[in-house]
Amino acid sequence: MYALGLGTGPSAAAGAWQSPKSGATVRAMTPSPPGAPHPSSQPPPDRSSAALRRSLAAALLADVDRLTDRAVDDIRAHSGTYASGDPVTRQDLWAVCRDNMLRALEDFGGLAPTVGDFEGAARETGRRRAEQGVPLDTVLQAYRRGGRVLWQVMAEHLRGRAGRAADSRDLELDVAGAVWETIDRYSVAMADAYRLAQLELQNRQDTRRAALFEALLDGRADDPAVASAAAAALGVPAQDRYVVVVATQDPAAPPHPAPVLEAQGLWSFWHPRSGRYAGIVRLPRRDTSAGRTPPPGARPDPALLRLLDALRERTGATAGVSPEFARLSQAGRALRLAEQTLRTLPAGSGEAAVFDARLTEVLLSGRPDIAERIVTVHLGPVLATGGERTALLTTLRVWLDQGCSASRAAELLYCHRNTVLNRIGRVAELTGRSSESGEARLGWALALRALPYAGIPDAPGSSRAVAEPAGPGGAEREAPGA
């Protein structure tokens, strides 16, 4: 601001003379009267400064519309956002600039405010621009440009005013400092109001987003208006590939899985619900050569496998996943299926499963009386054997999981093939069924899956802790010597 050519002008002060050779102005060494203070120690001319500020403010207020035009043109010339007219039109920018200039000049000149408090215009500007989505840096730049124009116009008045030669440079510098102090205060007031409005807007948006998410899960998205509003609030299409996930809240796990899934390239939105976290996850589109979506169970979906791995390994939460659905309006039904899936998983196990992989368990968990009857009918005599039942049930499970192959079961159980055959024969003898019968094998498999839901304590297979997975085949390994 000091490079604007604002000098004190030709020296007209008493006691100064110009060197005839160099042309330099030299202060005469005239002694001061006895008892007079040294000129450099005199107090700043507060009255002169205040009067000058009042006169400058009054002069600029008389032509505030032209000042506003100049500021608006400068701001639009240096900002693509404002130059585009979207979201701030030129008329909007002009009205706001004029209001800010008016109040800033009244404040600067110590004049009575004509409308509201001095910083009210700045606060209103901050709130308005936050609601319009204009970046704060862009608004602050506009304030700096407007302040620069204000100072340029003041400098023009200072250069041309009458009696300027009698003033000191300090007086004009004092005025310049007052200008920028006013601009700084207005900028701070605007920025504070902007941030506060931004927080309020974010809170309102979060509340609305959560309410529309709950509407989806409650099944109210059958109304197309609700589905469309929810899609817009969540920022996703109304039709795409989605699943609903219900996860238990583990104190040791992250607050919700969104950041974890985002790192895996999966969009999701989560919200607490009945002591759990419910979320909608958007899956990437399938890459199918024929352009058709494969039927359920045709082959593992890489995106779904990535989701399950992230839930198991990176969140520590036990989670049930719904079948895939195409429309957000189907989220309510998907939520119920995800909750049913979760109920089939041992509490605190950290396991994640898809509904389609737990169909039998879903059926059995919903009817414990039927689960108990299936166990009694198909495996009752085996459970009554006491010491034998652990080895018999474990062998039966591994044998069934391995396609009824005694050789493969023997490898996993660390025993001889004949041992497997003898144990399967013993199960057949106790239950009165043939091991070659498909119906018998189905009954035994259902009974083994029903054990956790039949209320039978200490039954092998009723807890994940009894046997551990042996590999991708899903077989389970008995401890050596069983």
Coordinates of C-alpha atoms in Angstrom, one line a residue:
M1 CA 0.0 0.0 0.0
Y2 CA 3.0 2.2 0.5
A3 CA 3.9 1.9 -3.2
L4 CA 0.9 3.8 -4.4
G5 CA 2.8 7.1 -4.7
L6 CA 1.5 8.6 -1.5
G7 CA 4.2 11.2 -0.4
T8 CA 4.0 14.3 1.6
G9 CA 4.4 16.4 -1.5
P10 CA 6.7 19.4 -1.9
S11 CA 8.0 20.7 1.3
A12 CA 6.2 23.8 2.5
A13 CA 7.0 23.5 6.2
A14 CA 8.7 26.4 7.9
G15 CA 12.4 26.0 8.5
A16 CA 13.1 24.0 5.4
W17 CA 15.3 25.1 2.4
Q18 CA 16.5 23.5 -0.9
S19 CA 20.1 23.1 -1.7
P20 CA 20.9 24.9 -4.9
K21 CA 23.4 22.3 -6.0
S22 CA 21.7 19.0 -5.2
G23 CA 18.1 20.1 -5.0
A24 CA 17.7 18.1 -1.8
T25 CA 15.5 19.5 0.9
V26 CA 17.4 20.3 4.1
R27 CA 15.9 21.0 7.4
A28 CA 17.3 24.2 8.9
M29 CA 18.9 23.9 12.3
T30 CA 16.6 26.4 13.9
P31 CA 16.7 26.2 17.7
S32 CA 13.4 25.4 19.4
P33 CA 12.0 27.9 21.9
P34 CA 13.0 27.2 25.5
G35 CA 10.9 24.5 27.0
A36 CA 9.3 23.4 23.7
P37 CA 9.2 19.6 23.1
H38 CA 11.3 18.2 20.3
P39 CA 9.2 17.7 17.1
S40 CA 9.8 14.0 17.0
S41 CA 8.4 13.5 20.5
Q42 CA 5.1 15.2 19.9
P43 CA 2.0 13.0 20.3
P44 CA 0.2 11.7 17.1
P45 CA -2.4 14.1 15.7
D46 CA -5.4 12.0 16.8
R47 CA -7.8 14.9 16.1
S48 CA -6.4 15.4 12.6
S49 CA -6.5 11.7 11.8
A50 CA -10.1 11.4 12.9
A51 CA -11.1 14.4 11.0
L52 CA -9.4 13.2 7.9
R53 CA -11.1 9.8 8.2
R54 CA -14.5 11.4 8.5
S55 CA -13.9 13.6 5.5
L56 CA -12.7 10.6 3.4
A57 CA -15.6 8.5 4.5
A58 CA -18.1 11.2 3.7
A59 CA -16.6 11.8 0.3
L60 CA -16.7 8.1 -0.7
L61 CA -20.2 7.6 0.7
A62 CA -21.4 10.3 -1.5
D63 CA -20.3 8.3 -4.5
V64 CA -20.7 4.7 -3.1
D65 CA -22.5 3.4 -6.2
R66 CA -19.5 4.2 -8.4
L67 CA -17.2 2.7 -5.8
T68 CA -19.2 -0.4 -5.7
D69 CA -19.1 -0.7 -9.5
R70 CA -15.4 -0.5 -9.4
A71 CA -15.0 -3.1 -6.7
V72 CA -17.4 -5.5 -8.5
D73 CA -15.5 -5.2 -11.8
D74 CA -12.2 -5.9 -10.0
I75 CA -13.5 -8.9 -8.1
R76 CA -15.0 -10.5 -11.3
A77 CA -11.8 -9.8 -13.2
H78 CA -9.8 -11.8 -10.7
S79 CA -12.2 -14.6 -9.8
G80 CA -13.6 -17.2 -12.2
T81 CA -16.3 -18.1 -9.7
Y82 CA -17.7 -14.6 -9.5
A83 CA -17.2 -14.0 -13.2
S84 CA -19.3 -17.0 -14.1
G85 CA -22.4 -15.6 -12.3
D86 CA -23.1 -19.0 -10.8
P87 CA -24.0 -19.2 -8.0
V88 CA -23.4 -15.5 -7.3
T89 CA -25.0 -13.3 -9.9
R90 CA -23.6 -9.9 -10.7
Q91 CA -26.6 -8.2 -9.1
D92 CA -26.1 -10.3 -5.9
L93 CA -22.4 -9.4 -5.8
W94 CA -23.2 -5.7 -6.4
A95 CA -25.8 -5.5 -3.6
V96 CA -23.5 -7.3 -1.1
C97 CA -20.5 -5.2 -2.1
R98 CA -22.5 -2.0 -1.7
D99 CA -23.8 -3.0 1.7
N100 CA -20.3 -3.9 2.9
M101 CA -18.8 -0.7 1.5
L102 CA -21.5 1.4 3.1
R103 CA -21.0 -0.1 6.6
A104 CA -17.2 -0.2 6.3
L105 CA -17.0 3.4 5.4
E106 CA -19.3 4.4 8.2
D107 CA -17.2 2.3 10.6
F108 CA -13.9 3.7 9.3
G109 CA -15.1 7.3 9.5
G110 CA -16.6 7.0 13.0
L111 CA -20.1 7.8 11.6
A112 CA -23.4 6.5 13.0
P113 CA -24.5 3.3 11.3
T114 CA -27.5 3.8 9.0
V115 CA -28.6 0.2 9.1
G116 CA -27.7 -2.4 11.7
D117 CA -24.3 -2.9 13.3
F118 CA -21.1 -2.3 11.4
E119 CA -20.1 -6.0 11.1
G120 CA -23.6 -7.3 10.4
A121 CA -23.1 -7.1 6.6
A122 CA -19.9 -9.1 6.8
R123 CA -21.6 -11.8 8.9
E124 CA -24.6 -12.0 6.6
T125 CA -22.2 -12.3 3.6
G126 CA -20.4 -15.2 5.2
R127 CA -23.6 -17.0 6.0
R128 CA -25.0 -16.4 2.5
R129 CA -21.9 -17.5 0.7
A130 CA -21.7 -20.7 2.8
E131 CA -25.2 -21.6 1.9
Q132 CA -24.4 -21.0 -1.8
G133 CA -21.4 -23.2 -1.6
V134 CA -18.8 -20.6 -2.6
P135 CA -15.4 -21.6 -1.2
L136 CA -14.2 -19.6 1.8
D137 CA -10.9 -18.8 0.1
T138 CA -12.8 -17.3 -2.8
V139 CA -14.9 -15.1 -0.5
L140 CA -11.8 -13.9 1.4
Q141 CA -10.1 -13.1 -1.9
A142 CA -13.1 -11.0 -2.9
Y143 CA -12.8 -9.1 0.4
R144 CA -9.1 -8.4 -0.3
R145 CA -9.9 -7.2 -3.8
G146 CA -12.7 -4.9 -2.4
G147 CA -10.4 -3.6 0.2
R148 CA -7.7 -2.9 -2.3
V149 CA -10.2 -0.9 -4.4
L150 CA -11.3 1.0 -1.4
W151 CA -7.8 2.0 -0.5
Q152 CA -7.0 3.0 -4.1
V153 CA -9.9 5.4 -4.2
M154 CA -8.9 6.8 -0.8
A155 CA -5.4 7.3 -2.1
E156 CA -6.7 9.2 -5.0
H157 CA -8.7 11.5 -2.7
L158 CA -5.6 12.0 -0.5
R159 CA -3.4 13.0 -3.4
G160 CA -5.9 15.6 -4.6
R161 CA -7.2 17.1 -1.4
A162 CA -6.6 20.7 -0.6
G163 CA -4.1 21.5 2.1
R164 CA -2.4 18.1 1.8
A165 CA 1.1 19.7 1.9
A166 CA 0.6 20.7 5.5
D167 CA 0.1 17.2 6.7
S168 CA 2.7 14.8 7.8
R169 CA 3.3 11.4 6.2
D170 CA 2.5 9.8 9.5
L171 CA -1.0 11.1 9.3
E172 CA -1.6 9.4 5.9
L173 CA 0.0 6.2 7.1
D174 CA -2.3 6.2 10.1
V175 CA -5.3 6.5 7.8
A176 CA -4.0 3.6 5.7
G177 CA -3.6 1.4 8.8
A178 CA -7.1 2.2 9.8
V179 CA -8.4 1.2 6.4
W180 CA -6.8 -2.2 6.5
E181 CA -7.7 -2.7 10.1
T182 CA -11.3 -2.2 9.2
I183 CA -11.0 -4.7 6.3
D184 CA -9.3 -7.3 8.5
R185 CA -12.1 -7.0 11.1
Y186 CA -14.7 -7.4 8.4
S187 CA -12.9 -10.4 6.9
V188 CA -12.6 -12.1 10.3
A189 CA -16.3 -11.5 11.0
M190 CA -17.3 -12.9 7.6
A191 CA -15.1 -16.0 7.9
D192 CA -16.4 -16.8 11.4
A193 CA -20.0 -16.5 10.2
Y194 CA -19.1 -18.6 7.1
R195 CA -17.7 -21.4 9.2
L196 CA -20.6 -21.4 11.7
A197 CA -23.1 -21.5 8.8
Q198 CA -21.1 -24.3 7.2
L199 CA -21.3 -26.3 10.4
E200 CA -25.1 -25.7 10.7
L201 CA -25.6 -26.7 7.0
Q202 CA -23.5 -29.8 7.5
N203 CA -25.6 -30.8 10.6
R204 CA -28.8 -30.2 8.7
Q205 CA -27.5 -32.3 5.8
D206 CA -26.4 -35.1 8.1
T207 CA -29.7 -35.1 9.9
R208 CA -31.6 -35.2 6.6
R209 CA -29.3 -37.9 5.2
A210 CA -29.8 -40.0 8.3
A211 CA -33.6 -39.5 8.2
L212 CA -33.8 -40.6 4.6
F213 CA -31.5 -43.5 5.2
E214 CA -33.8 -44.6 8.0
A215 CA -36.8 -44.2 5.6
L216 CA -35.0 -46.6 3.2
L217 CA -34.5 -49.2 5.9
D218 CA -38.0 -48.9 7.2
G219 CA -39.4 -49.7 3.8
R220 CA -40.8 -46.3 3.1
A221 CA -38.9 -45.9 -0.2
D222 CA -41.7 -47.6 -2.2
D223 CA -42.7 -43.9 -2.6
P224 CA -40.6 -42.8 -5.6
A225 CA -40.2 -39.4 -4.1
V226 CA -38.6 -40.9 -1.0
A227 CA -36.3 -43.1 -3.0
S228 CA -35.3 -40.2 -5.3
A229 CA -34.6 -37.9 -2.3
A230 CA -32.6 -40.6 -0.5
A231 CA -30.5 -41.2 -3.6
A232 CA -29.8 -37.5 -3.9
A233 CA -29.0 -37.1 -0.2
L234 CA -26.6 -40.1 -0.2
G235 CA -25.1 -39.1 -3.5
V236 CA -25.7 -42.5 -5.3
P237 CA -28.0 -43.6 -8.1
A238 CA -31.4 -45.0 -7.3
Q239 CA -30.5 -48.1 -9.2
D240 CA -27.2 -49.9 -9.0
R241 CA -25.6 -52.8 -7.2
Y242 CA -26.3 -52.6 -3.4
V243 CA -26.2 -54.8 -0.3
V244 CA -27.2 -54.0 3.3
V245 CA -24.9 -54.9 6.1
V246 CA -25.8 -55.2 9.8
A247 CA -22.8 -55.3 12.1
T248 CA -22.5 -55.6 15.9
Q249 CA -20.8 -52.8 17.7
D250 CA -17.6 -54.1 19.1
P251 CA -15.9 -51.7 21.5
A252 CA -12.5 -52.7 20.1
A253 CA -13.6 -52.2 16.5
P254 CA -13.7 -48.9 14.5
P255 CA -16.8 -46.8 15.1
H256 CA -18.2 -47.9 11.8
P257 CA -16.7 -49.6 8.7
A258 CA -17.1 -46.8 6.2
P259 CA -13.4 -45.7 6.2
V260 CA -12.2 -49.3 6.0
L261 CA -14.5 -50.0 3.1
E262 CA -13.6 -46.8 1.4
A263 CA -9.9 -47.9 1.4
Q264 CA -11.1 -51.0 -0.5
G265 CA -12.9 -48.9 -3.1
L266 CA -16.3 -49.5 -1.7
W267 CA -18.8 -46.7 -1.0
S268 CA -21.0 -47.1 2.0
F269 CA -23.2 -45.2 4.4
W270 CA -23.7 -46.3 8.0
H271 CA -25.9 -45.3 10.9
P272 CA -26.5 -46.7 14.4
R273 CA -29.7 -48.7 14.7
S274 CA -30.9 -50.7 17.7
G275 CA -27.5 -51.2 19.2
R276 CA -25.9 -52.2 15.9
Y277 CA -24.7 -50.5 12.8
A278 CA -26.7 -50.8 9.6
G279 CA -25.1 -49.8 6.3
I280 CA -25.8 -49.7 2.6
V281 CA -22.8 -50.7 0.5
R282 CA -22.5 -50.0 -3.2
L283 CA -20.7 -52.7 -5.2
P284 CA -18.8 -52.0 -8.4
R285 CA -20.4 -53.2 -11.6
R286 CA -19.8 -56.7 -12.6
D287 CA -17.4 -57.3 -15.5
T288 CA -19.3 -59.9 -17.6
S289 CA -18.3 -60.8 -21.1
A290 CA -21.8 -61.4 -22.3
G291 CA -23.1 -58.3 -20.6
R292 CA -25.5 -60.3 -18.4
T293 CA -25.6 -60.5 -14.7
P294 CA -24.8 -64.1 -13.7
P295 CA -27.4 -65.9 -11.5
P296 CA -26.9 -66.1 -7.8
G297 CA -24.3 -68.6 -6.8
A298 CA -22.9 -68.9 -10.3
R299 CA -19.5 -67.8 -9.2
P300 CA -18.0 -65.8 -6.4
D301 CA -18.3 -62.0 -6.9
P302 CA -14.9 -60.4 -6.4
A303 CA -16.5 -57.2 -5.0
L304 CA -18.5 -59.2 -2.5
L305 CA -15.5 -61.3 -1.4
R306 CA -13.6 -58.0 -0.9
L307 CA -16.4 -56.7 1.3
L308 CA -16.4 -59.9 3.4
D309 CA -12.7 -59.9 3.8
A310 CA -12.6 -56.2 4.8
L311 CA -15.4 -56.8 7.4
R312 CA -13.7 -59.9 8.8
E313 CA -10.1 -58.8 8.8
R314 CA -10.2 -55.0 9.3
T315 CA -13.2 -54.2 11.5
G316 CA -13.5 -57.1 13.9
A317 CA -17.2 -56.8 13.8
T318 CA -19.6 -59.7 13.4
A319 CA -21.7 -58.9 10.3
G320 CA -24.6 -60.2 8.3
V321 CA -24.8 -59.3 4.6
S322 CA -28.0 -59.2 2.5
P323 CA -28.4 -60.6 -1.0
E324 CA -27.6 -58.1 -3.7
F325 CA -30.4 -55.8 -4.8
A326 CA -30.7 -53.3 -7.6
R327 CA -33.0 -50.5 -6.3
L328 CA -32.7 -48.5 -3.2
S329 CA -36.4 -49.0 -2.6
Q330 CA -35.6 -52.6 -1.8
A331 CA -33.3 -51.7 1.1
G332 CA -36.0 -52.4 3.8
R333 CA -36.4 -56.1 2.7
A334 CA -32.6 -56.4 2.4
L335 CA -32.2 -55.1 6.0
R336 CA -34.4 -57.9 7.3
L337 CA -32.4 -60.6 5.5
A338 CA -29.1 -59.1 6.7
E339 CA -30.4 -59.2 10.3
Q340 CA -31.5 -62.8 9.9
T341 CA -28.0 -63.6 8.6
L342 CA -26.4 -61.9 11.6
R343 CA -28.5 -64.0 14.0
T344 CA -27.0 -67.2 12.6
L345 CA -23.4 -66.1 13.5
P346 CA -21.9 -66.7 16.9
A347 CA -21.8 -63.5 19.0
G348 CA -18.4 -61.8 19.1
S349 CA -17.0 -64.3 16.5
G350 CA -15.9 -61.5 14.1
E351 CA -17.4 -63.5 11.3
A352 CA -19.1 -62.0 8.2
A353 CA -21.4 -64.0 6.0
V354 CA -23.8 -63.4 3.1
F355 CA -27.5 -64.5 3.4
D356 CA -27.2 -66.9 0.5
A357 CA -24.5 -68.8 2.3
R358 CA -26.5 -69.2 5.5
L359 CA -29.9 -70.2 4.1
T360 CA -30.2 -73.4 6.1
E361 CA -29.1 -71.6 9.3
V362 CA -31.5 -68.8 8.7
L363 CA -34.4 -71.3 8.5
L364 CA -33.3 -73.2 11.6
S365 CA -32.5 -70.2 13.7
G366 CA -36.0 -68.9 13.3
R367 CA -37.6 -72.1 14.6
P368 CA -35.6 -73.6 17.4
D369 CA -38.4 -76.1 18.1
I370 CA -38.0 -77.5 14.6
A371 CA -34.2 -77.4 14.9
E372 CA -34.4 -79.5 18.1
R373 CA -36.8 -82.0 16.4
I374 CA -34.5 -82.4 13.4
V375 CA -31.5 -83.2 15.7
T376 CA -33.6 -85.6 17.7
V377 CA -35.0 -87.5 14.7
H378 CA -31.7 -87.7 12.7
L379 CA -29.0 -87.8 15.4
G380 CA -30.7 -88.5 18.7
P381 CA -29.2 -92.0 19.2
V382 CA -25.7 -90.7 18.3
L383 CA -26.0 -87.9 20.9
A384 CA -27.0 -90.5 23.5
T385 CA -23.7 -92.4 23.1
G386 CA -21.9 -90.2 25.6
G387 CA -18.1 -90.7 25.1
E388 CA -18.5 -91.8 21.5
R389 CA -20.4 -88.9 20.2
T390 CA -17.6 -86.4 19.8
A391 CA -15.6 -88.6 17.4
L392 CA -18.8 -89.7 15.6
L393 CA -20.2 -86.3 15.0
T394 CA -16.9 -84.7 14.0
T395 CA -16.1 -87.6 11.6
L396 CA -19.7 -87.4 10.1
R397 CA -19.3 -83.6 9.5
V398 CA -15.9 -83.9 7.8
W399 CA -17.1 -86.9 5.7
L400 CA -20.2 -85.0 4.5
D401 CA -18.2 -81.8 3.8
Q402 CA -15.7 -83.9 1.7
G403 CA -18.4 -85.3 -0.6
C404 CA -18.7 -88.5 1.5
S405 CA -15.1 -89.4 0.6
A406 CA -13.5 -91.6 3.3
S407 CA -10.0 -91.0 1.9
R408 CA -10.2 -87.2 2.0
A409 CA -11.8 -87.2 5.4
A410 CA -9.1 -89.5 6.8
E411 CA -6.4 -87.1 5.6
L412 CA -8.0 -84.2 7.4
L413 CA -8.7 -86.2 10.5
Y414 CA -5.3 -87.7 10.7
C415 CA -6.6 -91.2 10.9
H416 CA -6.9 -94.3 8.7
R417 CA -9.6 -94.5 6.0
N418 CA -11.0 -97.6 7.6
T419 CA -11.5 -95.6 10.8
V420 CA -13.7 -93.2 9.0
L421 CA -15.7 -96.0 7.4
N422 CA -16.1 -97.7 10.8
R423 CA -17.4 -94.5 12.4
I424 CA -19.8 -93.7 9.6
G425 CA -21.1 -97.3 9.8
R426 CA -21.6 -96.8 13.5
V427 CA -23.7 -93.6 12.9
A428 CA -25.8 -95.6 10.3
E429 CA -26.3 -98.4 12.8
L430 CA -27.3 -96.1 15.7
T431 CA -29.7 -94.1 13.5
G432 CA -31.1 -97.0 11.5
R433 CA -30.3 -95.3 8.2
S434 CA -28.0 -96.3 5.3
S435 CA -25.0 -94.2 4.6
E436 CA -25.6 -94.7 0.9
S437 CA -29.0 -93.0 1.1
G438 CA -29.2 -89.5 -0.1
E439 CA -32.1 -88.8 2.2
A440 CA -30.1 -90.0 5.2
R441 CA -27.2 -87.8 4.3
L442 CA -29.5 -84.8 3.9
G443 CA -31.0 -85.5 7.3
W444 CA -27.6 -85.9 9.0
A445 CA -26.3 -82.6 7.4
L446 CA -29.4 -80.7 8.5
A447 CA -29.1 -82.1 12.0
L448 CA -25.5 -81.1 12.2
R449 CA -26.4 -77.5 11.2
A450 CA -29.3 -77.5 13.6
L451 CA -27.1 -78.3 16.6
P452 CA -26.3 -74.7 17.6
Y453 CA -30.1 -73.8 17.5
A454 CA -31.4 -76.9 19.3
G455 CA -30.3 -75.9 22.8
I456 CA -28.1 -79.0 23.2
P457 CA -25.1 -78.1 25.4
D458 CA -21.5 -79.2 24.6
A459 CA -22.6 -80.8 21.3
P460 CA -19.7 -81.1 18.8
G461 CA -20.3 -78.7 15.9
S462 CA -22.6 -76.4 18.0
S463 CA -19.7 -74.0 18.4
R464 CA -17.0 -72.7 16.0
A465 CA -14.5 -73.4 18.8
V466 CA -14.9 -77.1 18.5
A467 CA -13.4 -77.5 15.0
E468 CA -11.3 -75.3 12.8
P469 CA -11.5 -74.8 9.0
A470 CA -9.0 -76.9 7.2
G471 CA -9.0 -74.9 3.9
P472 CA -11.0 -73.7 1.0
G473 CA -13.0 -76.9 0.9
G474 CA -14.7 -76.0 4.1
A475 CA -13.7 -79.2 5.9
E476 CA -13.0 -79.2 9.6
R477 CA -10.2 -80.9 11.3
E478 CA -10.5 -83.1 14.4
A479 CA -7.7 -82.9 17.0
P480 CA -5.2 -85.7 16.6
G481 CA -6.2 -88.8 18.4
A482 CA -10.0 -88.2 18.3

